[in-house]
Short mmCIF file of C-alpha atoms in Angstrom, two decimals:
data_model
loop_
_atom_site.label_atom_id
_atom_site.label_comp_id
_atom_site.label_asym_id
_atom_site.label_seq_id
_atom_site.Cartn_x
_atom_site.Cartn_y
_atom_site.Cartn_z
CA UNK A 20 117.28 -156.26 -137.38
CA UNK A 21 114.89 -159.13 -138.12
CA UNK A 22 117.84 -161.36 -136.92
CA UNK A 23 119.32 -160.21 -134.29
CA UNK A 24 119.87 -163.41 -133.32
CA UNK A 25 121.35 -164.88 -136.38
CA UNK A 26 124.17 -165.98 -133.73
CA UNK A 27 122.14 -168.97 -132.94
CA UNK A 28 123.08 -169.97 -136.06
CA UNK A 29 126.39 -169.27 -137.28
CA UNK A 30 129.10 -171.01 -136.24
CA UNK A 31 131.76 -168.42 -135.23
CA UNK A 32 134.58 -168.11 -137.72
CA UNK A 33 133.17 -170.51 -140.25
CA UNK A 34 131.02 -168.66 -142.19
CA UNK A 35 131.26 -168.23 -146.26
CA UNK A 36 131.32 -164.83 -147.51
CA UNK A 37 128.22 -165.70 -149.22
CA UNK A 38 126.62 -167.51 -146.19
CA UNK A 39 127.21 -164.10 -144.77
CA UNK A 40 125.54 -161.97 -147.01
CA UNK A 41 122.55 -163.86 -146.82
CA UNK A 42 122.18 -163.58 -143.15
CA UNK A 43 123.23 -159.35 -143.81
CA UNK A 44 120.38 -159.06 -146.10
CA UNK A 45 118.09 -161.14 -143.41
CA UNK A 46 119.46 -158.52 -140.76
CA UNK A 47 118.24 -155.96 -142.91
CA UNK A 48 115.17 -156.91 -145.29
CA UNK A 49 112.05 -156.58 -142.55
CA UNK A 50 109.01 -155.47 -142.20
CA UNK A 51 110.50 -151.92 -143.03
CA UNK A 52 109.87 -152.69 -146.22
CA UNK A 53 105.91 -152.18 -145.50
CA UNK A 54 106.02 -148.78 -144.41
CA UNK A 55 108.18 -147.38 -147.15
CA UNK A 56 105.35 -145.85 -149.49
CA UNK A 57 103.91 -144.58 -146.45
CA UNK A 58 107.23 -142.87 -145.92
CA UNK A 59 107.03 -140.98 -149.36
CA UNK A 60 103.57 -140.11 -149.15
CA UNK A 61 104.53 -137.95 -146.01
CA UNK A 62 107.40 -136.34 -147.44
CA UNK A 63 107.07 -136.32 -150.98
CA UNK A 64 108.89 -137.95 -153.42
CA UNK A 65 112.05 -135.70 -153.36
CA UNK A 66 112.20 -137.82 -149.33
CA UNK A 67 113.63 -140.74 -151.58
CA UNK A 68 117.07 -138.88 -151.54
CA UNK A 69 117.03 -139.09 -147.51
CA UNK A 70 116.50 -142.73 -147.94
CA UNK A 71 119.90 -143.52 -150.33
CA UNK A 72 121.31 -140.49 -147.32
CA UNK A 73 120.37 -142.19 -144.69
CA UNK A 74 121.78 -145.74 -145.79
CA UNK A 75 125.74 -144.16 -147.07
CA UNK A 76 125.31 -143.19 -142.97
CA UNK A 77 124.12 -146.52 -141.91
CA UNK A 78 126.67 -148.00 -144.30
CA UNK A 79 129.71 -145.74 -142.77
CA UNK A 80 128.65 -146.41 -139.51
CA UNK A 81 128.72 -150.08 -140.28
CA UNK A 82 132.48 -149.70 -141.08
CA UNK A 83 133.20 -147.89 -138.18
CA UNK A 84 131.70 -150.99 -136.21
CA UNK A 85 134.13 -153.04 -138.38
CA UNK A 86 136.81 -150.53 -137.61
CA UNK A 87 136.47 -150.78 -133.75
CA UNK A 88 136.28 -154.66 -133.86
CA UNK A 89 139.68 -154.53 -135.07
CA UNK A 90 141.15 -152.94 -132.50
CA UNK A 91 140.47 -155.34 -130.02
CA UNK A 92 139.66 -159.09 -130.56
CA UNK A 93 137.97 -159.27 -127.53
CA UNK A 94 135.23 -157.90 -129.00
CA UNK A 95 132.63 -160.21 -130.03
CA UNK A 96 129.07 -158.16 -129.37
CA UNK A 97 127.66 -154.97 -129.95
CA UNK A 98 127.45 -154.39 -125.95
CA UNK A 99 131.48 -155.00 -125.96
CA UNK A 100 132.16 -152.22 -128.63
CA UNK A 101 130.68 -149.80 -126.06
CA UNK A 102 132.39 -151.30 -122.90
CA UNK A 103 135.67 -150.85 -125.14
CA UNK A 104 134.75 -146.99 -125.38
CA UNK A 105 133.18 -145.89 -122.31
CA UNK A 106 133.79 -148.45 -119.88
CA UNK A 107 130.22 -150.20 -118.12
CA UNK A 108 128.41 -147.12 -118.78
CA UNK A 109 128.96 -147.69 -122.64
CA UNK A 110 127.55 -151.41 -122.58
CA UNK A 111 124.63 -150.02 -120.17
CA UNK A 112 123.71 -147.33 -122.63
CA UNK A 113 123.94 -149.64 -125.35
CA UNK A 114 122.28 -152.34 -123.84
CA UNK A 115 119.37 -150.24 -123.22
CA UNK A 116 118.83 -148.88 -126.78
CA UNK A 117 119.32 -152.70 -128.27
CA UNK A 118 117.16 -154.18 -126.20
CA UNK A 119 114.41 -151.63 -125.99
CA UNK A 120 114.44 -151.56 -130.04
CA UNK A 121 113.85 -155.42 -129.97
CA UNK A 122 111.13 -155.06 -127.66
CA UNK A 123 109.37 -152.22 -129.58
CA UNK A 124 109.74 -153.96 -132.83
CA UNK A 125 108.43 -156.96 -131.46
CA UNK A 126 105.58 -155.19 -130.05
CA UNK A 127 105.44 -153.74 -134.07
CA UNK A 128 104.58 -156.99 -135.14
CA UNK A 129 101.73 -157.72 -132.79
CA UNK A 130 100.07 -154.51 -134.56
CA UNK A 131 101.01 -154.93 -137.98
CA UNK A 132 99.04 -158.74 -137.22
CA UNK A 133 96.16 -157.52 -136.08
CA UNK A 134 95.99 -154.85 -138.81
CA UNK A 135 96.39 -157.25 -141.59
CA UNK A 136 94.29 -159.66 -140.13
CA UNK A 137 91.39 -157.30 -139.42
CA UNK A 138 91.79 -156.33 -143.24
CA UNK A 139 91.26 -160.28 -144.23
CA UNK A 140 88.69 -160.68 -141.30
CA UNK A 141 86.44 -157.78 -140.74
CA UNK A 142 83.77 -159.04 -139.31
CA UNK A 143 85.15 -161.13 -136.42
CA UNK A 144 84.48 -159.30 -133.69
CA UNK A 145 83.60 -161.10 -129.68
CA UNK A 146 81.10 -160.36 -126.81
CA UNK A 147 82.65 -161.60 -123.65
CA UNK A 148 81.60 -160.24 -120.08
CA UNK A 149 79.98 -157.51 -120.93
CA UNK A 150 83.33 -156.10 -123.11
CA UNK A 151 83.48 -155.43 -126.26
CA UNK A 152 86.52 -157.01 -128.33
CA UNK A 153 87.02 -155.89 -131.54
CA UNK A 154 88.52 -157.55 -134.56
CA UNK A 155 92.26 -156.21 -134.28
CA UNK A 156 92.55 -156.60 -130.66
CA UNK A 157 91.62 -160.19 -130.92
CA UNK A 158 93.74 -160.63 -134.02
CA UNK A 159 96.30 -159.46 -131.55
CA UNK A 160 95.61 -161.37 -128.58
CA UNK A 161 95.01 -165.00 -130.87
CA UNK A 162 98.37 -163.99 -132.46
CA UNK A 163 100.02 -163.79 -129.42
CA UNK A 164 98.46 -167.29 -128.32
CA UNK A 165 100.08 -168.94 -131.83
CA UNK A 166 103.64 -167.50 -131.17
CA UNK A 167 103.60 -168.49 -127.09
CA UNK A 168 105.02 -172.27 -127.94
CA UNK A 169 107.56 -170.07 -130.05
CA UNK A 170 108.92 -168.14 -127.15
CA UNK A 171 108.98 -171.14 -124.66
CA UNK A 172 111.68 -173.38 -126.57
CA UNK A 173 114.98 -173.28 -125.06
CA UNK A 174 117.08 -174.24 -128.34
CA UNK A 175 116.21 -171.88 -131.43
CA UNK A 176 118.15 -173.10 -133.91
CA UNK A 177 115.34 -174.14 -135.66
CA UNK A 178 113.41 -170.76 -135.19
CA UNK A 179 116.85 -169.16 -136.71
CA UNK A 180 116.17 -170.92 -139.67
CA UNK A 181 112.81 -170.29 -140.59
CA UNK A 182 113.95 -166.52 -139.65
CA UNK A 183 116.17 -166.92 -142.62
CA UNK A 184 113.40 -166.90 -145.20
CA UNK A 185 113.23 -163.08 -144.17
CA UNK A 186 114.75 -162.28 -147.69
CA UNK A 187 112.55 -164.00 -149.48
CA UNK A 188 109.66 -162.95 -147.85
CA UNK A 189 110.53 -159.66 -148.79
CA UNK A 190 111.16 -160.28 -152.23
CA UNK A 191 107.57 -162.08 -152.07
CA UNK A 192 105.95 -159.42 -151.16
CA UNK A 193 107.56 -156.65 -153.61
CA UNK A 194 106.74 -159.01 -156.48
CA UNK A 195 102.95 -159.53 -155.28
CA UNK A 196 102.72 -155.63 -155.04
CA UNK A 197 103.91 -155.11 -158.14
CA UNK A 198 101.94 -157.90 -159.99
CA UNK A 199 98.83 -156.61 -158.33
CA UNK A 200 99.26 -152.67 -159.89
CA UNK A 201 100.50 -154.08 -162.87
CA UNK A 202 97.83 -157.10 -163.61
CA UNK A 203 95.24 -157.10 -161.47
CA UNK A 204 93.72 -154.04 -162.38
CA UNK A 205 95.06 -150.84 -159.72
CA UNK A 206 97.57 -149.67 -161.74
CA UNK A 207 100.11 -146.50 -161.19
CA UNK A 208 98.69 -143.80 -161.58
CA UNK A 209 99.05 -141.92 -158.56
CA UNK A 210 101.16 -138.79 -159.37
CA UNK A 211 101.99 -138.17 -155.82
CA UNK A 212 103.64 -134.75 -154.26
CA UNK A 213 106.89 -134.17 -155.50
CA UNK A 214 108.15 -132.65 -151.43
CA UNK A 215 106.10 -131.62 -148.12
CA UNK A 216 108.26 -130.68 -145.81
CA UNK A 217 105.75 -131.35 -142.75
CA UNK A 218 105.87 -135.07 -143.25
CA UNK A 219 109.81 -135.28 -143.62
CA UNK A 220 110.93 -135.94 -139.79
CA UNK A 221 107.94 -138.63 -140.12
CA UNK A 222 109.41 -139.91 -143.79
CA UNK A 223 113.05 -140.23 -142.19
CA UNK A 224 112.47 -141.44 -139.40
CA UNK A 225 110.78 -144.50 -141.24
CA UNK A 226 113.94 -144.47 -143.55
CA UNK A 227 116.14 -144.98 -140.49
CA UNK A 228 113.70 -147.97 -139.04
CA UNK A 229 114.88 -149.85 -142.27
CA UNK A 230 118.54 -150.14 -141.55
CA UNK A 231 118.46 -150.91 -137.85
CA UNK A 232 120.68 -154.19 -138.29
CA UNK A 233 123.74 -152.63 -136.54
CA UNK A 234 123.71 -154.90 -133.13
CA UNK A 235 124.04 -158.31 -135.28
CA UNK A 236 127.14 -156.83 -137.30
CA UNK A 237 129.77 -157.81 -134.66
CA UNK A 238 128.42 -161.26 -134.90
CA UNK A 239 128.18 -161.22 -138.47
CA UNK A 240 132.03 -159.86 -138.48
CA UNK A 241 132.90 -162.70 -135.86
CA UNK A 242 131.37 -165.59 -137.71
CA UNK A 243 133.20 -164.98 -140.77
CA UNK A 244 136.00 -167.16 -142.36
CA UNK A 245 137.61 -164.15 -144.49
CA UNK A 246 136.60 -161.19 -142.09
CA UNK A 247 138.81 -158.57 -144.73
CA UNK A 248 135.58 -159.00 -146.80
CA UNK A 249 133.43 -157.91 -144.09
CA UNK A 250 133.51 -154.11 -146.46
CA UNK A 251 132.28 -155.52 -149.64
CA UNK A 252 129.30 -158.25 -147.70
CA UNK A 253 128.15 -154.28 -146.35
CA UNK A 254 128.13 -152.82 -149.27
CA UNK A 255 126.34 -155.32 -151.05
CA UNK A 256 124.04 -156.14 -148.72
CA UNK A 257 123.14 -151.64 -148.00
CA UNK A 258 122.65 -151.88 -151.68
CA UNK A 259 120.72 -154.79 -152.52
CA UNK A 260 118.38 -153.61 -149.34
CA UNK A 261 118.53 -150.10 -150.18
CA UNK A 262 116.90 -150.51 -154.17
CA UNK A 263 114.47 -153.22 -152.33
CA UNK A 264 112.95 -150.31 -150.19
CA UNK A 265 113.20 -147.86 -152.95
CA UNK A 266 111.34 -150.05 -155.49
CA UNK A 267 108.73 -150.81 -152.74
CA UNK A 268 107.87 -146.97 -152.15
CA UNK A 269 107.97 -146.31 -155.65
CA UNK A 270 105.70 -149.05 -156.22
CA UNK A 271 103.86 -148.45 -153.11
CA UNK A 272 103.04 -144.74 -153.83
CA UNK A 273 102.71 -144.65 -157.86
CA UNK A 274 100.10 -147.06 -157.21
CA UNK A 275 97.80 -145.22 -153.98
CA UNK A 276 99.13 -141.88 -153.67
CA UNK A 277 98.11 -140.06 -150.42
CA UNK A 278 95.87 -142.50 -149.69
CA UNK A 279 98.41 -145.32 -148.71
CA UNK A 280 98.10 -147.15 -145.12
CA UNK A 281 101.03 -147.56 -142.62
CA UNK A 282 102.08 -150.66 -144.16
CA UNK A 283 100.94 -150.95 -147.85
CA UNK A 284 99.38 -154.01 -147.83
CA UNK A 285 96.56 -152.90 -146.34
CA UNK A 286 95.14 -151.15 -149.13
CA UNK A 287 95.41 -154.25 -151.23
CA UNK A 288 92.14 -155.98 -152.79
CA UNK A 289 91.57 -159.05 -150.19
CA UNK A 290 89.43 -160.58 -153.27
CA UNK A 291 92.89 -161.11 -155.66
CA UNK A 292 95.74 -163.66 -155.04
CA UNK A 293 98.57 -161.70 -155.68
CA UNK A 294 97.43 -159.34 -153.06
CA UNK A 295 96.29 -162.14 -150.45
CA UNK A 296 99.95 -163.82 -151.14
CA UNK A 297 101.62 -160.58 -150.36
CA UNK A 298 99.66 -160.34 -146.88
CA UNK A 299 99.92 -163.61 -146.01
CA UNK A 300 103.96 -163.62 -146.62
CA UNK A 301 103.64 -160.49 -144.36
CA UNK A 302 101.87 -162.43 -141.85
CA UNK A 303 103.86 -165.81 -141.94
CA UNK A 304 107.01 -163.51 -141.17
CA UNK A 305 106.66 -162.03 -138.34
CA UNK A 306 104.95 -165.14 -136.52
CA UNK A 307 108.37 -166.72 -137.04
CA UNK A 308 110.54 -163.69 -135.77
CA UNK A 309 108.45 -162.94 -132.94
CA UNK A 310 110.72 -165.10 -130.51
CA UNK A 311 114.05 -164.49 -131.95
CA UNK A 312 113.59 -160.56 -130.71
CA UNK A 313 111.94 -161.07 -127.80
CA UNK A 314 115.22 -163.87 -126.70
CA UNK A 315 117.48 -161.82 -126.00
CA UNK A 316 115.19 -159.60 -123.54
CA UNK A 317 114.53 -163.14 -121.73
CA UNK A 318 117.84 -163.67 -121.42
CA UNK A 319 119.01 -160.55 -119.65
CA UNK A 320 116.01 -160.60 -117.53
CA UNK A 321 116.66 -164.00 -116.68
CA UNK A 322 120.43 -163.25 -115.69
CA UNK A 323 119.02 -160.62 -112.98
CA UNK A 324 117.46 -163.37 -111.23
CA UNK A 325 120.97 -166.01 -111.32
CA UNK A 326 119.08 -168.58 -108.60
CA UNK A 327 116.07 -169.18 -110.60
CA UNK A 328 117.26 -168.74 -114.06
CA UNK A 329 118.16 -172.49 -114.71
CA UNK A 330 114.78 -173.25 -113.82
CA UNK A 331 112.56 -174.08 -116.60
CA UNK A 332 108.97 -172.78 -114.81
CA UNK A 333 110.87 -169.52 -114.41
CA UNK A 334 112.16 -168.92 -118.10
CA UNK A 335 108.64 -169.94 -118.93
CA UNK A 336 107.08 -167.53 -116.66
CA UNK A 337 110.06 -164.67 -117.99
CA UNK A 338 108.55 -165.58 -121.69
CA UNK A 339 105.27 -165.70 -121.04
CA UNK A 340 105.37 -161.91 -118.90
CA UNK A 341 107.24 -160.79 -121.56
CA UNK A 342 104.44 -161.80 -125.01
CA UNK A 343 101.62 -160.51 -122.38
CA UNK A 344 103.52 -156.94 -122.21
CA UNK A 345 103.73 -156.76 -125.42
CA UNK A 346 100.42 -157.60 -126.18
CA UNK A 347 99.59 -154.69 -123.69
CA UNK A 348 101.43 -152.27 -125.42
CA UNK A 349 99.90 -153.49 -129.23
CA UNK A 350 96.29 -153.03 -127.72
CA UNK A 351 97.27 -149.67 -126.15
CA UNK A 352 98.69 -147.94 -129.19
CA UNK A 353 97.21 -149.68 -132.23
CA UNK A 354 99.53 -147.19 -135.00
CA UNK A 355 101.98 -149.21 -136.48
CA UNK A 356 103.12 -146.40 -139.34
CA UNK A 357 103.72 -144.38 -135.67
CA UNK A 358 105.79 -146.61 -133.56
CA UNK A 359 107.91 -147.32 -136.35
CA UNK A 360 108.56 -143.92 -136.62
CA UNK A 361 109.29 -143.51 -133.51
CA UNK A 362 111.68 -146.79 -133.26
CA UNK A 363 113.67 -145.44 -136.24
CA UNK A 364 113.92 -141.57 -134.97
CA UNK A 365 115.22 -142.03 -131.64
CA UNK A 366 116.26 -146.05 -131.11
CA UNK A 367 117.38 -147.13 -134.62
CA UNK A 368 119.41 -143.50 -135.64
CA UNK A 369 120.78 -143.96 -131.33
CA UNK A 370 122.05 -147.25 -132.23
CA UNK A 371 122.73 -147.59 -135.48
CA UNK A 372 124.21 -144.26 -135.63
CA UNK A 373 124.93 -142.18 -133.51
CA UNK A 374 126.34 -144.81 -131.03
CA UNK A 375 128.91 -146.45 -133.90
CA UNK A 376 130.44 -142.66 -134.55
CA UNK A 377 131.28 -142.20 -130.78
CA UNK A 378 132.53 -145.15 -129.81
CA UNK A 379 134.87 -145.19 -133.18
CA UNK A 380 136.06 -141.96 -132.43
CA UNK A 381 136.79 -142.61 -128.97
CA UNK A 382 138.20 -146.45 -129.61
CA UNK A 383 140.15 -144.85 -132.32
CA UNK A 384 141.14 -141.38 -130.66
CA UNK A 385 140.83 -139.89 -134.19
CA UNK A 386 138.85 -137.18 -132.60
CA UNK A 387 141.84 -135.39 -131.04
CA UNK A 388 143.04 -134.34 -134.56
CA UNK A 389 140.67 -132.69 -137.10
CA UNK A 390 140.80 -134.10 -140.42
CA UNK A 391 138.84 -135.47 -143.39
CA UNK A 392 137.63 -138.54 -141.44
CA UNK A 393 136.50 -136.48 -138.30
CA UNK A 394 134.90 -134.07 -140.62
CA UNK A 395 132.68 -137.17 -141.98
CA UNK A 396 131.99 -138.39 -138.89
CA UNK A 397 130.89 -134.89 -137.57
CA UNK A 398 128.26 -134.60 -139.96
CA UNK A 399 127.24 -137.69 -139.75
CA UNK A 400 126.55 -136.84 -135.92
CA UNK A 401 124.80 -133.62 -136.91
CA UNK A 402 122.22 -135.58 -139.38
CA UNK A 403 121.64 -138.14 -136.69
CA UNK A 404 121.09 -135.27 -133.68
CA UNK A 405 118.96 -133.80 -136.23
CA UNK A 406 116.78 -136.86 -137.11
CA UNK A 407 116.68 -138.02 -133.29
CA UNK A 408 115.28 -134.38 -132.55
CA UNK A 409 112.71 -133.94 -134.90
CA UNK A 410 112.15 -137.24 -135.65
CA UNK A 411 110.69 -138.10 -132.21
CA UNK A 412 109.36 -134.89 -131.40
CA UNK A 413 106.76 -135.77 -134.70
CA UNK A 414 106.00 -139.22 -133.52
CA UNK A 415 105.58 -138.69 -130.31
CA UNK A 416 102.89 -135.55 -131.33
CA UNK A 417 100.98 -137.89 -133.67
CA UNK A 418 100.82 -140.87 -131.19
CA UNK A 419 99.77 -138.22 -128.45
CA UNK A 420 97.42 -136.93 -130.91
CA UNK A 421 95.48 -140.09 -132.29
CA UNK A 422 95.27 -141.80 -128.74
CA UNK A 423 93.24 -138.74 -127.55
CA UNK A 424 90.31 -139.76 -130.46
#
């Protein structure tokens, strides 16, 4: 998900089969990666089987987006897939859950930022007309200052490739985590529940946040040279990603238990440099991302206004509207272990799949006779309704209930 817009990149049909599992484990390895301990310690650590469940569906679905690019070779984006299904109403509906993902998930790292920051910074908080600004929100609000140049460049090639050290700064921060229980002193000896079943919508829905890469696989398919290896660049990639999250939870968990934050790097020891490296890798990140999510919204929005949007004032007005909302949103619901939850239950399982399944079976007509594939699909469906359901219906009560305190 972390490049979505790995397209500014990629030159279409070019692309190694290595090349593309690099940018495939970019799409994938983001700042999920923070929240998975957090995701055990609400369900237990029995919840690590819905992770490896939940990526065999991401993975499938991934296929089936393979599946329905073959079809038709008109089909270069993730909006086409669902124009080839259901007409305009499919690219609408698809549209909407892409581009309100990026949006939240932008907005994500505006308040996983300010969190981290406040956790270096205390102490810095500001007086200013009689209001009181805490340290997060102006965490927040200088962030957003530092990443407005960011948003205002017109060619982000450049942006694309500093998005590409997304893999390594996961790997960064997994090894910093580790080096910190294992040498500096926390240890693992949290024991940890083995299952509570209140905290499993909350635990999945997290699960699903980490493999919400599905729009960029059409242009990941595209770009490729040999696209009949498009299978085994998926499965490597789900797996290499997949034993990255694992490791981090395990990690994560063995070494605070219950008591582990939204994103796990706020319980590190500021005072020791394996734990400042690991939140400064998690800060560096996101800085750099910010403006390849929020691009694509700017584009759209500029294409609603066609007799202004060549205009350079305008786009920079567009951006700029945009980072402020954003910013809005951060200060108004400061939970980042929350909207992640929510992102994953209802936009990432939507989009990466639930949306895939119908649109195969409908590209594909497969649904008009019942057999093993149908079968897959169908419960595939089921475990998504299910996840959407409960999923949101969780997040939404625990965002309802800490904005009330």
């Amino acid at each position: 998900m972390d490049s979505i817009l790995c397209q500014t990149h990629i030159t279409r049909g070019t692309t190694s089969t290595f090349k593309t599992i690099v940018n495939g484990l970019n799409a994938l390895s983001g700042v999920g990666i923070l929240s998975t301990p957090y995701a055990v310690a609400a369900g237990g650590w029995l919840s690590l089987i819905l992770l490896v469940i939940i990526a065999i569906a991401a993975f499938y679905s991934g296929l089936l987006i393979k599946k329905c690019m073959e079809v038709d070779s008109n089909i270069k984006t993730y909006p086409d897939i669902g124009e080839r299904a259901f007409g305009s109403k499919g690219r609408l509906v698809i549209s909407i859950f892409m581009y309100t993902e990026l949006y939240l998930v932008a907005t994500g790292f505006l308040i996983l930022e300010g969190d981290n920051l406040e956790n270096l910074f205390p102490n810095v908080e500001l007086e200013m007309a009689g209001f009181h600004i805490g340290a997060r929100q102006k965490f927040v609000i200088i962030v957003a200052l530092i990443i407005l140049p960011t948003i205002w460049l017109d060619n982000l090639s450049v942006l694309s490739y500093v998005s590409a050290s997304g893999v390594i700064a996961s790997a960064i921060i997994l090894c910093s985590i580790f080096w910190a229980g294992a040498f500096d002193g926390i240890g693992f000896h949290e024991k940890g529940k083995l299952l509570n079943w209140d905290g499993i919508p909350t635990a999945v829905s997290l699960y699903a946040f980490c493999y919400c890469a599905h729009p960029v696989f059409p242009t990941l398919y595209t770009s490729m040279k040999n696209k009949h290896q498009f299978s085994n660049v998926l499965l490597v990639c789900f797996v290499a990603c997949t034993i990255s999250y694992a490791s981090m939870a395990v990690i994560g968990y063995s070494m605070f238990g219950s008591a582990v934050e939204s994103h796990v790097t706020l319980n590190l020891p500021t005072t020791k440099l394996s734990s400042r490296l690991a939140i400064y890798t998690a800060l560096v990140n996101p800085i750099s991302k910010y403006a390849l999510m929020i691009t694509p919204i700017v584009n759209v929005t500029r294409n609603w206004f066609p007799w202004y949007c060549d205009k350079k004032p305008f786009n920079i007005f567009i951006s700029t509207a945009l980072l402020m909302s954003t910013v809005i949103v951060a200060l108004a619901f400061p939970f980042f272990g929350f909207l992640m939850s929510l992102v994953g239950a209802f936009l990432s399982v939507t989009a990466s799949i639930l949306l895939p399944c119908l649109c195969y079976l409908k590209i594909s007509g497969t649904y008009r006779t019942l057999g093993f594939e149908v079968a897959v699909i169908g419960g595939i469906l089921v475990l998504g309704v299910v996840v959407v359901i409960f999923g949101t219906h969780t997040a939404l009560l625990r965002i309802l209930g800490h904005s009330d305190h």
